[in-house]
PDB file of C-alpha atoms in Angstrom:
ATOM      1  CA  MET A   1      -8.039  16.957  -8.839  1.00  0.00           C
ATOM      2  CA  ASN A   2      -6.448  20.274  -7.857  1.00  0.00           C
ATOM      3  CA  GLY A   3      -3.732  19.935  -5.257  1.00  0.00           C
ATOM      4  CA  LYS A   4      -2.590  16.513  -6.437  1.00  0.00           C
ATOM      5  CA  VAL A   5       1.160  16.066  -6.820  1.00  0.00           C
ATOM      6  CA  ILE A   6       2.635  14.643 -10.035  1.00  0.00           C
ATOM      7  CA  LEU A   7       6.275  13.676 -10.568  1.00  0.00           C
ATOM      8  CA  VAL A   8       7.345  13.711 -14.227  1.00  0.00           C
ATOM      9  CA  VAL A   9      10.471  11.626 -14.951  1.00  0.00           C
ATOM     10  CA  GLU A  10      11.505  12.444 -18.528  1.00  0.00           C
ATOM     11  CA  ASP A  11      14.974  13.093 -19.964  1.00  0.00           C
ATOM     12  CA  ASP A  12      13.846  15.216 -22.941  1.00  0.00           C
ATOM     13  CA  HIS A  13      13.967  18.811 -21.691  1.00  0.00           C
ATOM     14  CA  ASP A  14      11.322  20.091 -24.097  1.00  0.00           C
ATOM     15  CA  ILE A  15       8.821  17.320 -23.306  1.00  0.00           C
ATOM     16  CA  ARG A  16       9.534  17.605 -19.575  1.00  0.00           C
ATOM     17  CA  SER A  17       8.925  21.358 -19.595  1.00  0.00           C
ATOM     18  CA  LEU A  18       5.829  21.058 -21.761  1.00  0.00           C
ATOM     19  CA  LEU A  19       4.274  18.455 -19.465  1.00  0.00           C
ATOM     20  CA  ALA A  20       5.158  20.357 -16.302  1.00  0.00           C
ATOM     21  CA  ASP A  21       3.663  23.619 -17.610  1.00  0.00           C
ATOM     22  CA  PHE A  22       0.565  21.852 -18.946  1.00  0.00           C
ATOM     23  CA  LEU A  23      -0.132  19.957 -15.718  1.00  0.00           C
ATOM     24  CA  LYS A  24       0.445  23.059 -13.606  1.00  0.00           C
ATOM     25  CA  ARG A  25      -2.154  24.910 -15.684  1.00  0.00           C
ATOM     26  CA  GLU A  26      -4.549  22.038 -14.908  1.00  0.00           C
ATOM     27  CA  GLY A  27      -4.088  22.627 -11.169  1.00  0.00           C
ATOM     28  CA  PHE A  28      -1.505  19.997 -10.278  1.00  0.00           C
ATOM     29  CA  THR A  29       1.640  20.498  -8.230  1.00  0.00           C
ATOM     30  CA  VAL A  30       4.438  19.161 -10.427  1.00  0.00           C
ATOM     31  CA  GLY A  31       7.950  17.908  -9.721  1.00  0.00           C
ATOM     32  CA  VAL A  32      10.353  17.008 -12.529  1.00  0.00           C
ATOM     33  CA  ALA A  33      13.365  14.739 -12.896  1.00  0.00           C
ATOM     34  CA  GLU A  34      15.564  13.925 -15.877  1.00  0.00           C
ATOM     35  CA  ASP A  35      16.811  10.513 -14.699  1.00  0.00           C
ATOM     36  CA  GLY A  36      16.674   7.962 -11.889  1.00  0.00           C
ATOM     37  CA  ALA A  37      19.054   9.823  -9.597  1.00  0.00           C
ATOM     38  CA  ALA A  38      17.066  13.045  -9.950  1.00  0.00           C
ATOM     39  CA  ALA A  39      13.850  11.094  -9.322  1.00  0.00           C
ATOM     40  CA  ASP A  40      15.296   9.744  -6.070  1.00  0.00           C
ATOM     41  CA  ARG A  41      16.205  13.276  -4.970  1.00  0.00           C
ATOM     42  CA  ALA A  42      12.699  14.486  -5.798  1.00  0.00           C
ATOM     43  CA  LEU A  43      11.097  11.599  -3.899  1.00  0.00           C
ATOM     44  CA  ALA A  44      13.151  12.468  -0.835  1.00  0.00           C
ATOM     45  CA  SER A  45      11.367  15.815  -0.608  1.00  0.00           C
ATOM     46  CA  MET A  46       7.894  15.084  -2.039  1.00  0.00           C
ATOM     47  CA  THR A  47       5.224  12.378  -1.949  1.00  0.00           C
ATOM     48  CA  PRO A  48       3.622  12.248  -5.390  1.00  0.00           C
ATOM     49  CA  ASP A  49       0.088  11.039  -5.970  1.00  0.00           C
ATOM     50  CA  LEU A  50       1.211   9.733  -9.373  1.00  0.00           C
ATOM     51  CA  VAL A  51       4.456   9.316 -11.318  1.00  0.00           C
ATOM     52  CA  VAL A  52       4.666   9.876 -15.078  1.00  0.00           C
ATOM     53  CA  LEU A  53       7.667   7.755 -16.066  1.00  0.00           C
ATOM     54  CA  ASP A  54       9.440   7.604 -19.412  1.00  0.00           C
ATOM     55  CA  LEU A  55      10.967   4.197 -20.119  1.00  0.00           C
ATOM     56  CA  MET A  56      13.848   5.447 -22.295  1.00  0.00           C
ATOM     57  CA  LEU A  57      16.107   7.256 -19.811  1.00  0.00           C
ATOM     58  CA  PRO A  58      19.877   7.721 -19.613  1.00  0.00           C
ATOM     59  CA  GLY A  59      21.641   5.547 -17.058  1.00  0.00           C
ATOM     60  CA  GLU A  60      19.041   3.572 -15.103  1.00  0.00           C
ATOM     61  CA  ASP A  61      16.162   2.830 -17.454  1.00  0.00           C
ATOM     62  CA  GLY A  62      12.491   3.334 -16.724  1.00  0.00           C
ATOM     63  CA  LEU A  63      11.812  -0.360 -16.171  1.00  0.00           C
ATOM     64  CA  SER A  64      14.352  -0.482 -13.354  1.00  0.00           C
ATOM     65  CA  ILE A  65      12.930   2.695 -11.827  1.00  0.00           C
ATOM     66  CA  CYS A  66       9.399   1.256 -12.119  1.00  0.00           C
ATOM     67  CA  ARG A  67      10.534  -1.863 -10.260  1.00  0.00           C
ATOM     68  CA  ARG A  68      12.075   0.227  -7.464  1.00  0.00           C
ATOM     69  CA  LEU A  69       9.026   2.477  -7.159  1.00  0.00           C
ATOM     70  CA  ARG A  70       6.705  -0.502  -6.920  1.00  0.00           C
ATOM     71  CA  ALA A  71       8.895  -2.126  -4.269  1.00  0.00           C
ATOM     72  CA  ARG A  72       8.579   0.927  -2.043  1.00  0.00           C
ATOM     73  CA  GLY A  73       4.815   1.432  -2.312  1.00  0.00           C
ATOM     74  CA  ALA A  74       1.675   1.571  -4.432  1.00  0.00           C
ATOM     75  CA  THR A  75       2.047   5.072  -5.910  1.00  0.00           C
ATOM     76  CA  PRO A  76       0.331   4.920  -9.317  1.00  0.00           C
ATOM     77  CA  ILE A  77       2.700   4.894 -12.299  1.00  0.00           C
ATOM     78  CA  LEU A  78       1.825   6.007 -15.830  1.00  0.00           C
ATOM     79  CA  MET A  79       4.478   4.899 -18.320  1.00  0.00           C
ATOM     80  CA  LEU A  80       5.453   6.791 -21.451  1.00  0.00           C
ATOM     81  CA  THR A  81       6.620   4.396 -24.158  1.00  0.00           C
ATOM     82  CA  ALA A  82       7.684   4.514 -27.791  1.00  0.00           C
ATOM     83  CA  LYS A  83       4.750   3.595 -30.023  1.00  0.00           C
ATOM     84  CA  ASN A  84       6.144   0.196 -31.034  1.00  0.00           C
ATOM     85  CA  ASP A  85       7.839  -0.868 -27.796  1.00  0.00           C
ATOM     86  CA  ASP A  86       5.325  -3.644 -27.077  1.00  0.00           C
ATOM     87  CA  ILE A  87       7.765  -5.790 -25.119  1.00  0.00           C
ATOM     88  CA  ASP A  88       8.883  -2.956 -22.830  1.00  0.00           C
ATOM     89  CA  ARG A  89       5.270  -1.920 -22.342  1.00  0.00           C
ATOM     90  CA  ILE A  90       4.244  -5.442 -21.322  1.00  0.00           C
ATOM     91  CA  VAL A  91       7.243  -5.798 -19.004  1.00  0.00           C
ATOM     92  CA  GLY A  92       6.389  -2.437 -17.432  1.00  0.00           C
ATOM     93  CA  LEU A  93       2.851  -3.608 -16.715  1.00  0.00           C
ATOM     94  CA  GLU A  94       4.191  -6.833 -15.243  1.00  0.00           C
ATOM     95  CA  LEU A  95       6.425  -4.770 -12.947  1.00  0.00           C
ATOM     96  CA  GLY A  96       3.388  -2.918 -11.647  1.00  0.00           C
ATOM     97  CA  ALA A  97       2.761   0.151 -13.805  1.00  0.00           C
ATOM     98  CA  ASP A  98      -0.905   1.189 -13.814  1.00  0.00           C
ATOM     99  CA  ASP A  99      -1.230   2.406 -17.381  1.00  0.00           C
ATOM    100  CA  TYR A 100       0.835   3.370 -20.404  1.00  0.00           C
ATOM    101  CA  LEU A 101       0.745   5.947 -23.180  1.00  0.00           C
ATOM    102  CA  GLY A 102       2.689   5.716 -26.430  1.00  0.00           C
ATOM    103  CA  LYS A 103       4.718   8.576 -27.852  1.00  0.00           C
ATOM    104  CA  PRO A 104       3.927  10.863 -29.532  1.00  0.00           C
ATOM    105  CA  PHE A 105       0.808  11.617 -27.501  1.00  0.00           C
ATOM    106  CA  ASN A 106      -1.786  14.324 -27.076  1.00  0.00           C
ATOM    107  CA  PRO A 107      -1.354  16.082 -23.687  1.00  0.00           C
ATOM    108  CA  ARG A 108      -5.136  15.957 -23.311  1.00  0.00           C
ATOM    109  CA  GLU A 109      -5.072  12.167 -23.508  1.00  0.00           C
ATOM    110  CA  LEU A 110      -2.304  12.101 -20.894  1.00  0.00           C
ATOM    111  CA  LEU A 111      -4.457  14.306 -18.655  1.00  0.00           C
ATOM    112  CA  ALA A 112      -7.459  12.013 -19.132  1.00  0.00           C
ATOM    113  CA  ARG A 113      -5.364   8.963 -18.189  1.00  0.00           C
ATOM    114  CA  ILE A 114      -3.971  10.723 -15.098  1.00  0.00           C
ATOM    115  CA  ARG A 115      -7.417  11.776 -13.951  1.00  0.00           C
ATOM    116  CA  ALA A 116      -8.836   8.277 -14.473  1.00  0.00           C
ATOM    117  CA  ILE A 117      -6.053   6.714 -12.397  1.00  0.00           C
ATOM    118  CA  LEU A 118      -6.487   9.265  -9.620  1.00  0.00           C
ATOM    119  CA  ARG A 119     -10.267   8.829  -9.617  1.00  0.00           C
ATOM    120  CA  ARG A 120      -9.851   5.115  -9.090  1.00  0.00           C
ATOM    121  CA  ALA A 121      -7.437   5.734  -6.234  1.00  0.00           C
ATOM    122  CA  GLU A 122      -9.782   8.254  -4.600  1.00  0.00           C
ATOM    123  CA  ALA A 123     -13.030   6.327  -5.022  1.00  0.00           C
ATOM    124  CA  ALA A 124     -12.724   4.536  -1.689  1.00  0.00           C
ATOM    125  CA  ALA A 125     -11.924   7.726   0.239  1.00  0.00           C
ATOM    126  CA  THR A 126     -15.023   9.526  -1.040  1.00  0.00           C
ATOM    127  CA  ARG A 127     -17.481   6.739  -0.275  1.00  0.00           C
ATOM    128  CA  ALA A 128     -19.551   7.301   2.866  1.00  0.00           C
ATOM    129  CA  GLY A 129     -20.904   4.696   5.243  1.00  0.00           C
ATOM    130  CA  GLU A 130     -19.588   1.319   6.256  1.00  0.00           C
ATOM    131  CA  ARG A 131     -16.588  -0.185   4.636  1.00  0.00           C
ATOM    132  CA  ARG A 132     -17.338  -2.842   2.063  1.00  0.00           C
ATOM    133  CA  ARG A 133     -15.466  -5.976   3.053  1.00  0.00           C
ATOM    134  CA  ARG A 134     -15.702  -9.271   1.203  1.00  0.00           C
ATOM    135  CA  SER A 135     -14.101 -12.633   1.855  1.00  0.00           C
ATOM    136  CA  PHE A 136     -13.129 -15.342  -0.611  1.00  0.00           C
ATOM    137  CA  GLY A 137     -11.140 -18.400   0.329  1.00  0.00           C
ATOM    138  CA  ARG A 138      -8.415 -17.359   2.768  1.00  0.00           C
ATOM    139  CA  PHE A 139      -8.526 -13.710   1.724  1.00  0.00           C
ATOM    140  CA  VAL A 140     -10.445 -10.621   2.821  1.00  0.00           C
ATOM    141  CA  ILE A 141     -10.686  -7.583   0.558  1.00  0.00           C
ATOM    142  CA  ASP A 142     -11.575  -4.156   1.941  1.00  0.00           C
ATOM    143  CA  LEU A 143     -12.962  -2.329  -1.075  1.00  0.00           C
ATOM    144  CA  ASP A 144     -12.909   1.064   0.614  1.00  0.00           C
ATOM    145  CA  ALA A 145      -9.499   0.854   2.267  1.00  0.00           C
ATOM    146  CA  ARG A 146      -8.179  -0.769  -0.943  1.00  0.00           C
ATOM    147  CA  ARG A 147      -6.503  -3.539   0.996  1.00  0.00           C
ATOM    148  CA  VAL A 148      -6.328  -7.319   0.715  1.00  0.00           C
ATOM    149  CA  GLU A 149      -5.169  -9.497   3.579  1.00  0.00           C
ATOM    150  CA  GLN A 150      -4.942 -13.177   4.390  1.00  0.00           C
ATOM    151  CA  ALA A 151      -6.809 -14.819   7.256  1.00  0.00           C
ATOM    152  CA  ASP A 152      -3.794 -14.339   9.524  1.00  0.00           C
ATOM    153  CA  GLY A 153      -3.752 -10.598   8.833  1.00  0.00           C
ATOM    154  CA  THR A 154      -0.816 -10.651   6.407  1.00  0.00           C
ATOM    155  CA  ILE A 155      -1.253  -7.905   3.808  1.00  0.00           C
ATOM    156  CA  VAL A 156      -1.158  -8.958   0.160  1.00  0.00           C
ATOM    157  CA  PRO A 157       0.765  -6.236  -1.734  1.00  0.00           C
ATOM    158  CA  LEU A 158      -1.230  -5.256  -4.823  1.00  0.00           C
ATOM    159  CA  THR A 159      -0.670  -2.456  -7.313  1.00  0.00           C
ATOM    160  CA  SER A 160      -3.539  -0.092  -8.087  1.00  0.00           C
ATOM    161  CA  ALA A 161      -4.224  -1.924 -11.358  1.00  0.00           C
ATOM    162  CA  GLU A 162      -4.223  -5.318  -9.638  1.00  0.00           C
ATOM    163  CA  PHE A 163      -6.578  -4.125  -6.910  1.00  0.00           C
ATOM    164  CA  ASP A 164      -8.967  -2.530  -9.427  1.00  0.00           C
ATOM    165  CA  LEU A 165      -9.174  -5.756 -11.417  1.00  0.00           C
ATOM    166  CA  LEU A 166      -9.652  -7.918  -8.314  1.00  0.00           C
ATOM    167  CA  ALA A 167     -12.396  -5.586  -7.057  1.00  0.00           C
ATOM    168  CA  CYS A 168     -14.099  -5.904 -10.424  1.00  0.00           C
ATOM    169  CA  PHE A 169     -14.015  -9.710 -10.144  1.00  0.00           C
ATOM    170  CA  VAL A 170     -15.169  -9.767  -6.504  1.00  0.00           C
ATOM    171  CA  GLU A 171     -18.148  -7.538  -7.282  1.00  0.00           C
ATOM    172  CA  ARG A 172     -19.148  -9.872 -10.165  1.00  0.00           C
ATOM    173  CA  PRO A 173     -18.292 -13.428  -9.047  1.00  0.00           C
ATOM    174  CA  ARG A 174     -19.092 -16.494 -11.146  1.00  0.00           C
ATOM    175  CA  ARG A 175     -19.789 -14.409 -14.244  1.00  0.00           C
ATOM    176  CA  VAL A 176     -17.860 -14.569 -17.497  1.00  0.00           C
ATOM    177  CA  LEU A 177     -16.337 -11.126 -18.028  1.00  0.00           C
ATOM    178  CA  THR A 178     -14.820 -10.249 -21.380  1.00  0.00           C
ATOM    179  CA  ARG A 179     -11.477  -8.500 -21.721  1.00  0.00           C
ATOM    180  CA  ASP A 180     -13.223  -5.477 -23.227  1.00  0.00           C
ATOM    181  CA  GLN A 181     -15.579  -5.230 -20.238  1.00  0.00           C
ATOM    182  CA  LEU A 182     -12.725  -5.544 -17.759  1.00  0.00           C
ATOM    183  CA  LEU A 183     -10.598  -2.983 -19.575  1.00  0.00           C
ATOM    184  CA  ASP A 184     -13.485  -0.536 -19.741  1.00  0.00           C
ATOM    185  CA  TRP A 185     -14.389  -0.956 -16.061  1.00  0.00           C
ATOM    186  CA  THR A 186     -10.814  -0.745 -14.785  1.00  0.00           C
ATOM    187  CA  ARG A 187      -9.227   1.668 -17.267  1.00  0.00           C
ATOM    188  CA  GLY A 188     -12.141   3.787 -18.379  1.00  0.00           C
ATOM    189  CA  ARG A 189     -11.323   3.340 -22.035  1.00  0.00           C
ATOM    190  CA  SER A 190     -12.030   0.909 -24.852  1.00  0.00           C
ATOM    191  CA  ALA A 191      -9.603  -1.886 -25.663  1.00  0.00           C
ATOM    192  CA  ASP A 192      -7.741  -2.099 -28.932  1.00  0.00           C
ATOM    193  CA  PRO A 193      -7.262  -5.538 -30.491  1.00  0.00           C
ATOM    194  CA  PHE A 194      -3.676  -5.821 -29.247  1.00  0.00           C
ATOM    195  CA  ASP A 195      -4.105  -4.527 -25.704  1.00  0.00           C
ATOM    196  CA  ARG A 196      -2.799  -7.157 -23.279  1.00  0.00           C
ATOM    197  CA  THR A 197      -3.263  -5.099 -20.118  1.00  0.00           C
ATOM    198  CA  ILE A 198      -5.937  -7.359 -18.640  1.00  0.00           C
ATOM    199  CA  ASP A 199      -4.062 -10.581 -19.441  1.00  0.00           C
ATOM    200  CA  VAL A 200      -0.878  -9.262 -17.817  1.00  0.00           C
ATOM    201  CA  THR A 201      -2.727  -8.088 -14.698  1.00  0.00           C
ATOM    202  CA  VAL A 202      -4.616 -11.386 -14.369  1.00  0.00           C
ATOM    203  CA  SER A 203      -1.294 -13.221 -14.542  1.00  0.00           C
ATOM    204  CA  ARG A 204       0.103 -11.069 -11.719  1.00  0.00           C
ATOM    205  CA  LEU A 205      -3.017 -11.607  -9.600  1.00  0.00           C
ATOM    206  CA  ARG A 206      -2.792 -15.361 -10.031  1.00  0.00           C
ATOM    207  CA  LYS A 207       0.795 -15.385  -8.788  1.00  0.00           C
ATOM    208  CA  LYS A 208      -0.279 -13.542  -5.639  1.00  0.00           C
ATOM    209  CA  LEU A 209      -3.614 -15.225  -4.887  1.00  0.00           C
ATOM    210  CA  GLU A 210      -3.660 -18.771  -6.252  1.00  0.00           C
ATOM    211  CA  THR A 211      -2.991 -21.221  -3.422  1.00  0.00           C
ATOM    212  CA  ALA A 212      -1.820 -24.016  -5.715  1.00  0.00           C
ATOM    213  CA  ASP A 213      -0.227 -23.715  -9.154  1.00  0.00           C
ATOM    214  CA  PRO A 214      -0.812 -20.307 -10.817  1.00  0.00           C
ATOM    215  CA  SER A 215      -0.425 -22.025 -14.201  1.00  0.00           C
ATOM    216  CA  ALA A 216      -3.509 -24.128 -13.355  1.00  0.00           C
ATOM    217  CA  PRO A 217      -5.677 -21.426 -11.739  1.00  0.00           C
ATOM    218  CA  ALA A 218      -8.716 -22.274  -9.660  1.00  0.00           C
ATOM    219  CA  LEU A 219      -9.646 -18.748  -8.532  1.00  0.00           C
ATOM    220  CA  VAL A 220      -9.480 -16.680 -11.729  1.00  0.00           C
ATOM    221  CA  THR A 221     -10.211 -19.064 -14.572  1.00  0.00           C
ATOM    222  CA  THR A 222      -9.920 -18.503 -18.308  1.00  0.00           C
ATOM    223  CA  VAL A 223     -13.044 -19.080 -20.377  1.00  0.00           C
ATOM    224  CA  ARG A 224     -12.141 -20.049 -23.928  1.00  0.00           C
ATOM    225  CA  ASN A 225     -13.303 -17.392 -26.414  1.00  0.00           C
ATOM    226  CA  GLY A 226     -15.061 -15.652 -23.542  1.00  0.00           C
ATOM    227  CA  GLY A 227     -12.742 -13.957 -21.077  1.00  0.00           C
ATOM    228  CA  TYR A 228     -12.279 -14.607 -17.371  1.00  0.00           C
ATOM    229  CA  LEU A 229     -14.433 -15.897 -14.526  1.00  0.00           C
ATOM    230  CA  PHE A 230     -13.858 -15.364 -10.793  1.00  0.00           C
ATOM    231  CA  ALA A 231     -14.676 -18.742  -9.243  1.00  0.00           C
ATOM    232  CA  GLY A 232     -14.215 -17.762  -5.609  1.00  0.00           C
ATOM    233  CA  ASP A 233     -17.096 -18.048  -3.127  1.00  0.00           C
ATOM    234  CA  VAL A 234     -17.551 -14.341  -2.229  1.00  0.00           C
ATOM    235  CA  LYS A 235     -19.239 -13.424   1.068  1.00  0.00           C
ATOM    236  CA  ASP A 236     -19.672 -10.297   3.142  1.00  0.00           C
ATOM    237  CA  ALA A 237     -16.928 -10.111   5.772  1.00  0.00           C
TER     238      ALA A 237
END
């Protein structure tokens, strides 16, 4: 992971300095910002591979910054949230954040989350041979280029978390997959009983992929007391 660029957006000087020093010791190039305006200045001069974003910031809050970052591209975002801020955490995931970590946290856990996100983003680039392309309905997914497009070539904008979950479904069509399985395969960690990450990401995928009513999904269906099933007819493209 050495050489990867991390932008830390955190208003607490002590936490910001601790994270910057810790990540630098782990081989990352680190930029820091104390608020949204400073983050914009940093982004004008650097292209981070991942953004660590605190939600409780002065002025523009982290949710607004998350929304703006996601609108401009698919740079992975790891949110830092207060332990009990479930609503903000869920909203952040709906806006496109890739993962979250509650405060206070162990820097080693933060590092593990960062590395897992970056590994997922790099997996396609390190795979040799032909690109793996699959079609389902009016969509084509390129698993190596990490891209989904419609039959007319229009790109479907997906976050890293959304793409990872869709890839998991496409590689295992017409099978009931539990939330724990999906969380483990896409996040690299076990689910806790209150983790809604998969449900939130499925909801976002439905809004982008369902051709009819996302509230009555035909592509990603819910299996009562089971999990989710990808009902699309998947073929090599």
